[in-house]
Short mmCIF file of C-alpha atoms and ligand atoms in Angstrom, two decimals:
data_model
loop_
_atom_site.label_atom_id
_atom_site.label_comp_id
_atom_site.label_asym_id
_atom_site.label_seq_id
_atom_site.Cartn_x
_atom_site.Cartn_y
_atom_site.Cartn_z
CA MET A 58 74.03 25.55 11.36
CA ILE A 59 76.15 22.44 10.77
CA ARG A 60 75.40 19.93 8.06
CA VAL A 61 77.56 16.83 7.58
CA ARG A 62 76.91 14.38 4.75
CA GLY A 63 78.71 11.13 3.98
CA LEU A 64 81.79 11.99 6.04
CA ASN A 65 84.58 9.42 5.86
CA LYS A 66 87.95 9.55 7.53
CA TRP A 67 90.84 7.12 7.50
CA PHE A 68 94.01 7.14 9.59
CA GLY A 69 96.17 5.04 7.29
CA GLU A 70 94.36 1.72 6.96
CA HIS A 71 92.11 2.51 9.88
CA HIS A 72 88.60 3.61 8.85
CA VAL A 73 87.72 5.95 11.72
CA LEU A 74 84.53 7.62 10.42
CA HIS A 75 82.02 5.72 8.25
CA ASP A 76 79.52 7.74 6.20
CA VAL A 77 78.63 10.06 9.05
CA ASP A 78 75.60 12.35 8.57
CA LEU A 79 74.84 14.98 11.17
CA ASP A 80 72.72 18.11 11.33
CA VAL A 81 72.88 20.68 14.08
CA ALA A 82 70.26 23.42 14.01
CA ARG A 83 70.87 26.98 15.13
CA GLY A 84 70.71 27.13 18.93
CA GLU A 85 70.69 23.36 19.25
CA VAL A 86 72.87 21.54 21.79
CA VAL A 87 74.02 18.15 20.55
CA VAL A 88 75.87 15.86 22.91
CA VAL A 89 78.02 13.14 21.34
CA ILE A 90 78.67 10.05 23.43
CA GLY A 91 80.19 6.64 22.75
CA PRO A 92 82.97 4.29 23.77
CA SER A 93 86.64 5.21 23.59
CA GLY A 94 87.98 5.09 20.04
CA SER A 95 84.55 5.39 18.43
CA GLY A 96 85.60 8.53 16.53
CA LYS A 97 83.97 11.27 18.62
CA SER A 98 87.04 13.47 18.76
CA THR A 99 87.80 12.89 15.11
CA LEU A 100 84.27 13.95 14.13
CA CYS A 101 84.56 17.05 16.29
CA ARG A 102 87.96 17.94 14.81
CA CYS A 103 86.70 17.43 11.26
CA LEU A 104 84.05 20.10 11.85
CA ASN A 105 86.66 22.89 11.93
CA ARG A 106 89.10 20.93 9.79
CA LEU A 107 91.77 20.34 12.42
CA GLU A 108 91.48 16.93 10.73
CA ALA A 109 90.89 16.83 6.99
CA ALA A 110 88.05 14.52 5.97
CA ASP A 111 88.74 12.02 3.17
CA SER A 112 85.28 12.30 1.64
CA GLY A 113 81.91 13.83 2.31
CA GLU A 114 80.78 17.38 2.78
CA ILE A 115 80.70 19.64 5.82
CA LEU A 116 78.79 22.91 5.77
CA VAL A 117 78.91 25.45 8.56
CA ASP A 118 76.19 28.10 8.36
CA GLY A 119 75.56 27.05 4.77
CA VAL A 120 79.19 27.40 3.67
CA PRO A 121 81.37 24.39 2.76
CA VAL A 122 84.42 24.24 5.04
CA PRO A 123 87.33 25.51 2.90
CA GLY A 124 90.36 23.33 2.33
CA GLU A 125 93.06 25.67 3.56
CA GLY A 126 94.48 29.14 3.85
CA ARG A 127 92.73 32.36 4.82
CA ALA A 128 89.25 31.13 3.98
CA LEU A 129 89.69 28.25 6.40
CA ALA A 130 91.05 30.61 9.07
CA ARG A 131 87.96 32.83 8.58
CA LEU A 132 85.67 29.86 9.06
CA ARG A 133 87.51 28.75 12.18
CA ALA A 134 87.15 32.24 13.63
CA ASP A 135 83.38 31.59 13.69
CA VAL A 136 83.68 28.10 15.22
CA GLY A 137 84.88 28.05 18.81
CA MET A 138 86.68 24.98 20.13
CA VAL A 139 87.40 23.84 23.66
CA PHE A 140 89.95 21.06 24.15
CA GLN A 141 90.29 18.36 26.76
CA ASN A 142 93.58 19.75 28.02
CA PHE A 143 92.69 23.45 27.70
CA ASN A 144 95.65 24.42 25.47
CA LEU A 145 95.88 27.90 26.94
CA PHE A 146 98.86 29.82 25.56
CA GLN A 147 101.44 29.23 28.26
CA HIS A 148 103.52 32.34 27.58
CA LYS A 149 100.60 34.76 27.92
CA THR A 150 98.45 35.83 30.83
CA VAL A 151 94.83 34.71 31.00
CA LEU A 152 93.72 38.15 29.81
CA GLU A 153 96.16 38.08 26.87
CA ASN A 154 94.94 34.60 25.96
CA VAL A 155 91.42 35.94 25.58
CA MET A 156 92.53 39.11 23.73
CA LEU A 157 94.88 37.54 21.19
CA ALA A 158 92.49 36.30 18.51
CA PRO A 159 90.08 39.27 18.56
CA THR A 160 92.97 41.70 18.05
CA LYS A 161 94.95 39.65 15.50
CA VAL A 162 92.09 38.03 13.58
CA ARG A 163 89.20 40.49 13.90
CA GLY A 164 91.31 43.63 14.12
CA VAL A 165 89.51 44.79 17.27
CA SER A 166 91.33 47.57 19.18
CA ARG A 167 93.23 46.50 22.27
CA ALA A 168 91.03 48.63 24.53
CA GLU A 169 87.84 47.07 23.22
CA ALA A 170 89.33 43.56 23.24
CA GLU A 171 90.36 44.04 26.86
CA ARG A 172 86.89 45.27 27.85
CA THR A 173 85.25 42.25 26.19
CA ALA A 174 87.84 39.88 27.66
CA ARG A 175 87.24 41.14 31.20
CA GLU A 176 83.47 40.82 30.75
CA LEU A 177 83.87 37.24 29.55
CA LEU A 178 86.25 36.33 32.37
CA ALA A 179 83.70 37.70 34.82
CA ARG A 180 80.97 35.70 33.08
CA VAL A 181 82.90 32.45 33.58
CA GLY A 182 83.72 33.48 37.15
CA ILE A 183 87.48 34.06 36.99
CA ALA A 184 87.73 37.86 36.73
CA GLU A 185 90.36 37.99 39.49
CA GLN A 186 92.65 35.58 37.59
CA ALA A 187 93.04 37.86 34.53
CA GLY A 188 96.67 38.83 35.18
CA LYS A 189 97.99 35.36 35.98
CA GLN A 190 99.88 32.88 33.83
CA PRO A 191 97.69 29.86 32.95
CA ALA A 192 99.94 27.43 34.83
CA ARG A 193 99.06 29.23 38.09
CA LEU A 194 95.36 28.37 37.71
CA SER A 195 93.51 25.22 38.73
CA GLY A 196 92.32 22.94 35.93
CA GLY A 197 88.74 24.12 36.28
CA GLN A 198 89.82 27.75 36.08
CA GLN A 199 92.00 27.02 33.04
CA GLN A 200 89.12 25.37 31.24
CA ARG A 201 86.82 28.28 32.02
CA ALA A 202 89.51 30.65 30.69
CA ALA A 203 89.67 28.53 27.53
CA ILE A 204 85.90 28.84 27.13
CA ALA A 205 86.16 32.63 27.56
CA ARG A 206 88.94 32.69 24.95
CA ALA A 207 86.72 30.88 22.45
CA LEU A 208 83.70 33.08 23.24
CA ALA A 209 85.75 36.23 22.64
CA MET A 210 85.51 35.53 18.89
CA ARG A 211 81.70 35.59 19.15
CA PRO A 212 81.47 32.20 17.47
CA LYS A 213 78.35 30.89 15.76
CA VAL A 214 79.03 27.39 17.06
CA MET A 215 81.04 25.99 19.95
CA LEU A 216 82.72 22.58 19.82
CA PHE A 217 83.71 20.89 23.08
CA ASP A 218 85.90 17.77 23.02
CA GLU A 219 85.66 16.16 26.47
CA PRO A 220 86.06 19.49 28.26
CA THR A 221 85.92 17.95 31.74
CA SER A 222 87.86 14.71 31.24
CA ALA A 223 91.19 16.15 32.39
CA LEU A 224 89.71 17.72 35.53
CA ASP A 225 89.69 16.60 39.13
CA PRO A 226 86.12 15.57 40.01
CA GLU A 227 85.52 18.57 42.25
CA MET A 228 86.14 20.94 39.33
CA VAL A 229 83.88 19.27 36.80
CA GLY A 230 80.80 21.05 38.11
CA GLU A 231 82.11 24.60 37.68
CA VAL A 232 82.91 23.97 34.00
CA LEU A 233 79.60 22.22 33.32
CA ASP A 234 77.76 25.13 34.96
CA VAL A 235 79.38 27.55 32.50
CA MET A 236 78.43 25.26 29.61
CA THR A 237 74.86 24.89 30.85
CA GLY A 238 74.63 28.68 31.03
CA LEU A 239 75.85 28.96 27.44
CA ALA A 240 73.31 26.41 26.29
CA ALA A 241 70.55 28.30 28.08
CA ASP A 242 71.66 31.50 26.32
CA GLY A 243 71.00 29.83 22.98
CA MET A 244 74.54 28.98 21.84
CA THR A 245 74.76 26.26 19.18
CA MET A 246 76.92 23.55 20.73
CA VAL A 247 78.44 20.17 19.86
CA VAL A 248 79.69 18.54 23.04
CA VAL A 249 81.66 15.31 23.25
CA THR A 250 81.41 14.19 26.86
CA HIS A 251 81.05 11.32 29.28
CA GLU A 252 78.96 13.49 31.63
CA MET A 253 75.54 11.90 31.25
CA GLY A 254 74.01 14.29 33.78
CA PHE A 255 74.98 17.23 31.59
CA ALA A 256 73.57 15.46 28.54
CA ARG A 257 70.21 14.98 30.24
CA ARG A 258 70.13 18.51 31.58
CA ALA A 259 71.41 20.58 28.66
CA ALA A 260 71.19 18.55 25.47
CA ASP A 261 68.46 18.92 22.89
CA ARG A 262 69.69 15.75 21.25
CA VAL A 263 72.09 12.92 22.04
CA VAL A 264 74.15 11.27 19.32
CA PHE A 265 75.58 7.85 20.12
CA MET A 266 78.65 6.74 18.14
CA ASP A 267 80.28 3.35 17.97
CA GLY A 268 82.94 2.05 15.59
CA GLY A 269 83.03 5.26 13.57
CA ARG A 270 79.28 5.33 12.87
CA ILE A 271 76.39 7.22 14.34
CA VAL A 272 74.38 4.32 15.71
CA GLU A 273 71.53 6.13 17.38
CA THR A 274 70.33 9.64 17.92
CA GLY A 275 67.46 10.97 19.95
CA GLU A 276 66.03 13.28 22.54
CA PRO A 277 67.99 12.78 25.82
CA ASN A 278 65.31 11.42 28.11
CA ALA A 279 64.05 8.97 25.51
CA PHE A 280 67.60 7.90 24.68
CA PHE A 281 68.72 7.34 28.27
CA ASP A 282 65.49 5.72 29.45
CA SER A 283 64.83 3.48 26.48
CA PRO A 284 67.68 3.22 23.97
CA ARG A 285 66.58 1.53 20.75
CA THR A 286 69.81 -0.23 19.80
CA ASP A 287 71.61 -3.01 21.67
CA ARG A 288 74.92 -1.24 21.38
CA ALA A 289 73.60 1.90 23.02
CA ARG A 290 71.96 -0.23 25.73
CA ASP A 291 75.26 -2.03 26.43
CA PHE A 292 77.18 1.23 26.51
CA LEU A 293 74.72 2.89 28.88
CA ALA A 294 74.67 -0.14 31.13
CA LYS A 295 78.44 0.12 31.44
CA VAL A 296 78.74 3.86 32.05
CA LEU A 297 75.69 4.29 34.25
CA THR A 298 76.68 1.54 36.67
CA HIS A 299 80.00 3.31 37.30
CA MET B 9 154.23 41.26 24.79
CA SER B 10 155.50 44.41 23.10
CA ALA B 11 154.70 42.73 19.79
CA LEU B 12 151.07 42.95 20.86
CA LEU B 13 151.17 46.46 22.29
CA ASP B 14 153.08 47.96 19.35
CA HIS B 15 150.37 46.81 16.97
CA LEU B 16 147.25 47.56 18.97
CA PRO B 17 145.69 49.66 16.18
CA GLU B 18 145.91 46.71 13.72
CA PHE B 19 144.45 44.34 16.30
CA TRP B 20 141.70 46.81 17.12
CA GLN B 21 140.85 47.21 13.44
CA GLY B 22 140.72 43.43 13.04
CA LEU B 23 138.53 43.03 16.10
CA VAL B 24 136.11 45.67 14.78
CA VAL B 25 135.79 43.79 11.47
CA THR B 26 135.24 40.52 13.35
CA LEU B 27 132.51 42.07 15.48
CA GLN B 28 130.83 43.66 12.48
CA MET B 29 130.87 40.39 10.59
CA THR B 30 129.56 38.53 13.62
CA ALA B 31 126.68 40.93 14.20
CA ALA B 32 125.68 41.21 10.55
CA SER B 33 125.89 37.52 9.77
CA PHE B 34 124.06 36.53 12.97
CA LEU B 35 121.19 38.87 12.10
CA GLY B 36 121.13 37.43 8.57
CA ALA B 37 121.31 33.87 9.92
CA ALA B 38 118.41 34.57 12.30
CA ALA B 39 116.29 35.82 9.38
CA VAL B 40 117.25 32.81 7.23
CA GLY B 41 116.60 30.46 10.15
CA LEU B 42 113.12 31.89 10.77
CA VAL B 43 112.15 31.59 7.10
CA ILE B 44 113.51 28.04 6.84
CA VAL B 45 111.85 26.82 10.04
CA ALA B 46 108.52 28.36 8.99
CA MET B 47 108.77 26.45 5.70
CA ARG B 48 109.89 23.29 7.43
CA VAL B 49 107.07 23.02 9.97
CA GLY B 50 104.48 24.51 7.61
CA PRO B 51 101.62 22.82 5.74
CA VAL B 52 103.00 23.13 2.17
CA PRO B 53 104.85 19.94 1.14
CA VAL B 54 107.02 21.62 -1.51
CA LEU B 55 108.27 24.25 0.91
CA ARG B 56 108.89 21.61 3.56
CA ALA B 57 111.02 19.63 1.10
CA VAL B 58 112.98 22.70 -0.02
CA ALA B 59 113.71 23.65 3.58
CA THR B 60 114.82 20.11 4.44
CA VAL B 61 117.18 19.96 1.47
CA TYR B 62 118.56 23.39 2.38
CA VAL B 63 119.33 22.37 5.94
CA GLU B 64 120.77 18.97 5.03
CA THR B 65 122.97 20.44 2.29
CA LEU B 66 124.43 23.30 4.28
CA GLN B 67 125.03 21.20 7.37
CA ASN B 68 127.02 18.72 5.27
CA LEU B 69 129.40 21.17 3.61
CA PRO B 70 132.45 22.78 5.23
CA LEU B 71 132.02 26.53 5.60
CA LEU B 72 135.49 27.12 4.15
CA VAL B 73 134.49 25.38 0.92
CA LEU B 74 131.42 27.62 0.65
CA LEU B 75 133.51 30.74 1.31
CA VAL B 76 136.10 29.84 -1.30
CA LEU B 77 133.40 28.92 -3.77
CA ALA B 78 131.55 32.20 -3.26
CA VAL B 79 134.60 34.45 -3.26
CA PHE B 80 136.21 32.90 -6.32
CA GLY B 81 133.21 31.38 -8.06
CA LEU B 82 130.64 34.17 -8.01
CA PRO B 83 132.78 36.71 -9.93
CA GLU B 84 133.16 34.03 -12.64
CA ILE B 85 129.42 34.13 -13.23
CA GLY B 86 129.40 37.92 -13.10
CA LEU B 87 128.31 38.45 -9.49
CA LYS B 88 130.66 40.88 -7.81
CA ALA B 89 130.43 42.09 -4.22
CA GLY B 90 132.93 43.20 -1.62
CA LEU B 91 134.94 40.44 0.10
CA THR B 92 133.55 41.18 3.53
CA THR B 93 129.98 41.38 2.26
CA THR B 94 130.33 38.09 0.44
CA ALA B 95 131.73 36.45 3.57
CA ILE B 96 128.89 37.85 5.71
CA VAL B 97 126.23 36.53 3.31
CA VAL B 98 127.83 33.08 3.09
CA ILE B 99 128.18 32.79 6.86
CA ALA B 100 124.56 33.96 7.32
CA LEU B 101 123.26 31.35 4.86
CA TYR B 102 125.38 28.64 6.47
CA GLU B 103 124.59 29.39 10.12
CA GLY B 104 120.94 29.98 9.15
CA ALA B 105 120.64 26.23 8.62
CA TYR B 106 121.84 25.61 12.18
CA ILE B 107 119.50 28.24 13.61
CA ALA B 108 116.60 26.67 11.70
CA GLU B 109 117.40 23.30 13.27
CA ALA B 110 117.64 24.77 16.77
CA LEU B 111 114.31 26.54 16.29
CA ARG B 112 112.73 23.38 14.94
CA SER B 113 113.71 21.42 18.04
CA GLY B 114 112.13 24.25 20.03
CA VAL B 115 108.93 24.02 17.98
CA ASN B 116 108.85 20.26 18.53
CA ALA B 117 109.17 20.79 22.27
CA ILE B 118 105.97 22.86 22.28
CA SER B 119 102.84 20.74 22.46
CA ALA B 120 100.93 20.47 19.17
CA GLY B 121 97.86 21.64 21.10
CA GLN B 122 99.25 25.19 21.26
CA GLY B 123 99.30 25.60 17.50
CA GLU B 124 95.95 23.81 17.16
CA ALA B 125 94.32 26.11 19.69
CA ALA B 126 95.67 29.13 17.82
CA ARG B 127 94.43 27.88 14.45
CA ALA B 128 91.08 26.88 15.93
CA LEU B 129 90.65 30.54 16.95
CA GLY B 130 91.11 31.64 13.34
CA LEU B 131 94.77 32.59 13.35
CA THR B 132 96.46 31.73 10.06
CA PHE B 133 99.40 29.35 10.12
CA GLY B 134 101.82 32.29 10.00
CA GLN B 135 100.04 34.13 12.81
CA SER B 136 99.96 31.07 15.03
CA LEU B 137 103.69 30.55 14.42
CA ARG B 138 104.48 34.18 15.14
CA HIS B 139 102.26 34.83 18.16
CA VAL B 140 102.00 31.43 19.82
CA VAL B 141 104.47 28.77 18.71
CA LEU B 142 107.75 30.60 18.02
CA PRO B 143 107.79 32.77 21.17
CA GLN B 144 107.47 29.62 23.26
CA ALA B 145 109.89 27.67 21.07
CA LEU B 146 112.50 30.45 21.37
CA SER B 147 112.41 30.37 25.14
CA THR B 148 113.38 26.68 25.09
CA VAL B 149 116.34 27.12 22.71
CA VAL B 150 118.11 30.23 24.00
CA GLN B 151 121.10 28.13 25.07
CA PRO B 152 121.56 26.35 21.70
CA LEU B 153 121.17 29.70 19.90
CA GLY B 154 123.86 31.18 22.17
CA ASN B 155 126.14 28.30 21.23
CA ILE B 156 125.46 28.93 17.55
CA PHE B 157 126.33 32.59 18.08
CA ILE B 158 129.66 31.61 19.62
CA ALA B 159 130.40 29.11 16.85
CA LEU B 160 129.53 31.79 14.31
CA THR B 161 131.97 34.21 15.97
CA MET B 162 134.74 31.62 15.68
CA ASN B 163 133.72 30.80 12.11
CA THR B 164 134.21 34.40 10.99
CA SER B 165 137.95 33.65 11.30
CA LEU B 166 137.64 31.41 8.22
CA ALA B 167 137.08 34.59 6.23
CA ALA B 168 140.78 35.23 6.77
CA ALA B 169 141.46 32.44 4.29
CA VAL B 170 139.69 34.34 1.52
CA GLY B 171 141.37 37.64 2.26
CA VAL B 172 139.13 39.47 4.74
CA VAL B 173 141.32 41.25 7.25
CA GLU B 174 139.49 40.40 10.43
CA LEU B 175 141.05 39.58 13.80
CA THR B 176 142.79 36.34 12.81
CA ALA B 177 144.14 37.81 9.58
CA ALA B 178 145.32 40.88 11.46
CA ALA B 179 147.15 38.69 13.97
CA ASN B 180 148.69 36.75 11.12
CA ARG B 181 149.98 39.94 9.49
CA VAL B 182 151.49 41.20 12.72
CA ASN B 183 153.14 37.85 13.23
CA LEU B 184 154.75 38.04 9.79
CA LEU B 185 156.41 41.28 10.90
CA GLU B 186 157.26 40.33 14.48
CA ALA B 187 157.62 36.53 14.39
CA GLN B 188 156.28 36.15 17.92
CA PRO B 189 153.37 33.76 17.43
CA ILE B 190 152.72 32.94 21.07
CA PRO B 191 151.82 36.39 22.46
CA ILE B 192 150.19 37.45 19.22
CA PHE B 193 147.84 34.49 18.80
CA VAL B 194 147.20 34.11 22.52
CA GLY B 195 146.15 37.77 22.45
CA ALA B 196 143.81 37.16 19.52
CA GLY B 197 142.47 34.03 21.22
CA LEU B 198 141.70 35.99 24.38
CA ALA B 199 139.70 38.50 22.33
CA TYR B 200 137.58 35.65 20.86
CA ALA B 201 137.17 34.17 24.34
CA ALA B 202 135.96 37.53 25.64
CA VAL B 203 133.29 37.70 22.93
CA ALA B 204 132.20 34.14 23.74
CA ALA B 205 132.05 34.95 27.46
CA CYS B 206 129.84 37.99 26.79
CA ALA B 207 127.55 35.86 24.63
CA GLY B 208 127.31 33.25 27.37
CA PHE B 209 126.46 35.89 29.96
CA VAL B 210 123.77 37.50 27.79
CA THR B 211 122.31 34.06 26.93
CA GLY B 212 121.94 33.25 30.62
CA ARG B 213 120.16 36.55 31.28
CA ILE B 214 117.77 36.09 28.35
CA GLU B 215 117.04 32.52 29.31
CA ARG B 216 116.02 33.54 32.81
CA ARG B 217 113.84 36.39 31.55
CA LEU B 218 112.00 34.20 29.04
CA ALA B 219 111.45 31.27 31.38
CA VAL B 220 107.77 30.33 31.08
CA ALA B 221 105.83 28.78 33.92
CA ARG B 222 104.40 25.42 32.86
N1 ATP C 3 96.20 11.19 14.69
C1 ATP C 3 95.81 9.90 14.64
N2 ATP C 3 96.53 9.00 13.95
C2 ATP C 3 96.14 7.70 13.90
N3 ATP C 3 95.04 7.21 14.46
C3 ATP C 3 94.28 8.06 15.18
C4 ATP C 3 94.63 9.44 15.30
N4 ATP C 3 93.68 10.04 16.05
C5 ATP C 3 92.80 9.08 16.38
N5 ATP C 3 93.14 7.87 15.87
C6 ATP C 3 92.39 6.63 15.99
O1 ATP C 3 91.09 6.86 15.49
C7 ATP C 3 90.13 6.21 16.29
C8 ATP C 3 89.11 7.20 16.76
O2 ATP C 3 89.74 8.11 17.63
P1 ATP C 3 88.98 9.26 18.38
O3 ATP C 3 90.02 10.01 19.14
O4 ATP C 3 88.16 10.03 17.43
O5 ATP C 3 88.04 8.47 19.38
P2 ATP C 3 87.19 9.01 20.57
O6 ATP C 3 85.83 8.49 20.35
O7 ATP C 3 87.37 10.46 20.72
O8 ATP C 3 87.82 8.27 21.82
P3 ATP C 3 88.09 8.77 23.32
O9 ATP C 3 86.81 8.62 24.06
O10 ATP C 3 89.14 7.82 23.81
O11 ATP C 3 88.58 10.18 23.23
C9 ATP C 3 90.88 5.54 17.41
O12 ATP C 3 91.01 4.17 17.09
C10 ATP C 3 92.21 6.20 17.43
O13 ATP C 3 93.22 5.31 17.81
MG1 MG C 4 88.32 11.70 22.17
#
């Protein structure tokens, strides 16, 4: 579903991604972990070209990610993204947030978009919040609304960049539950997270990044129980003792 | 006082022209401002540069110079339009630069995440500007836009210098007949002040209606 080859990215002089290769199969859930600044977010944002790569190729469902314009917008419509700080549209209600892209991008009728939106809001457990402004919701509810908004486009892949890092601890669970449900339903997912429990539970594969490179990748239980590289071992020792 | 009352029809006519010019050139300026700000915050480097040059140039020229240049210069190169129309177009182009700057500060006040979320959903740059970024940007710059509207109203009086008979020119003509500058120009000034007060009132109402919970 996603195929990345030889991806390089610089921010000025700073080489943030080094020759990254990554494959994500249809229905696969890949969790990306690694220390702060290792390039996880940048990799995630390159996949739908919110950041432009400097070299390398990225294919989504067999199609190279276009450089710009309508073709890029069409690709992004098929790739859902969930951000750390939700980024719900502040001037619209929760329901309108979920309806906007289907009506404007897919040309779905308002009635049908509303029906789908209400179904999705019910699926993520916030049906009663549909008429509220995002700022009136708790962080966990906002993030679930953001997931519903992305799902409304019926994406082929979902990207999550630290979806629970901005949440109070008691709200992390409700968002992870929604994500675990999605994974169980067969959604193709790339998830950047520090939630090791989620990685063990829901991931098909864990990718460990450090210093802009993919250092190790493997099946979750094998990776967490017996990491092969020293860097992964050090990292796990630090996060798991917390 | 009688100088004012005897010439009410002339004053009224002048006020009507002033209001027409204000409305027409503000609408034009809003359109220019939207186009320029879309270019200026957009992804195309050439358009960004053009928009920047446009804003910098127009903000650094006196409006009167532009009016004189257009009214006397354009016919020289074969472009002829009515005086009032020419003045409206010039004022719209000039104030459009200020509106673009006000809108841009509004866009900058909106977190980059809003536009990113819109584009990540598949909205084009134009759609994300129109449906997500600009509506929120507008609600933060209602006050500055109201001030631009008031400045624009006052600036229409410069058209008097190139022969448009709007409120200031009308007052000037009456004064040439009556030689009573104090009541005549105080009267005209009060009319401008009334327009400004209305604009201020409307701005306050709009601002409260658009306030977004954050
Ligand atoms: N827009 C930017 N401009 C310049 N440098 C950037 C930019 N975005 C990220 N960087 C740098 O690129 C490197 C990788 O950043 P990235 O956000 O991808 O890391 P990360 O693994 O997601 O970290 P974290 O866990 O803190 O989110 C960091 O050193 C960061 O400072
Ligand atoms: Mg990050």
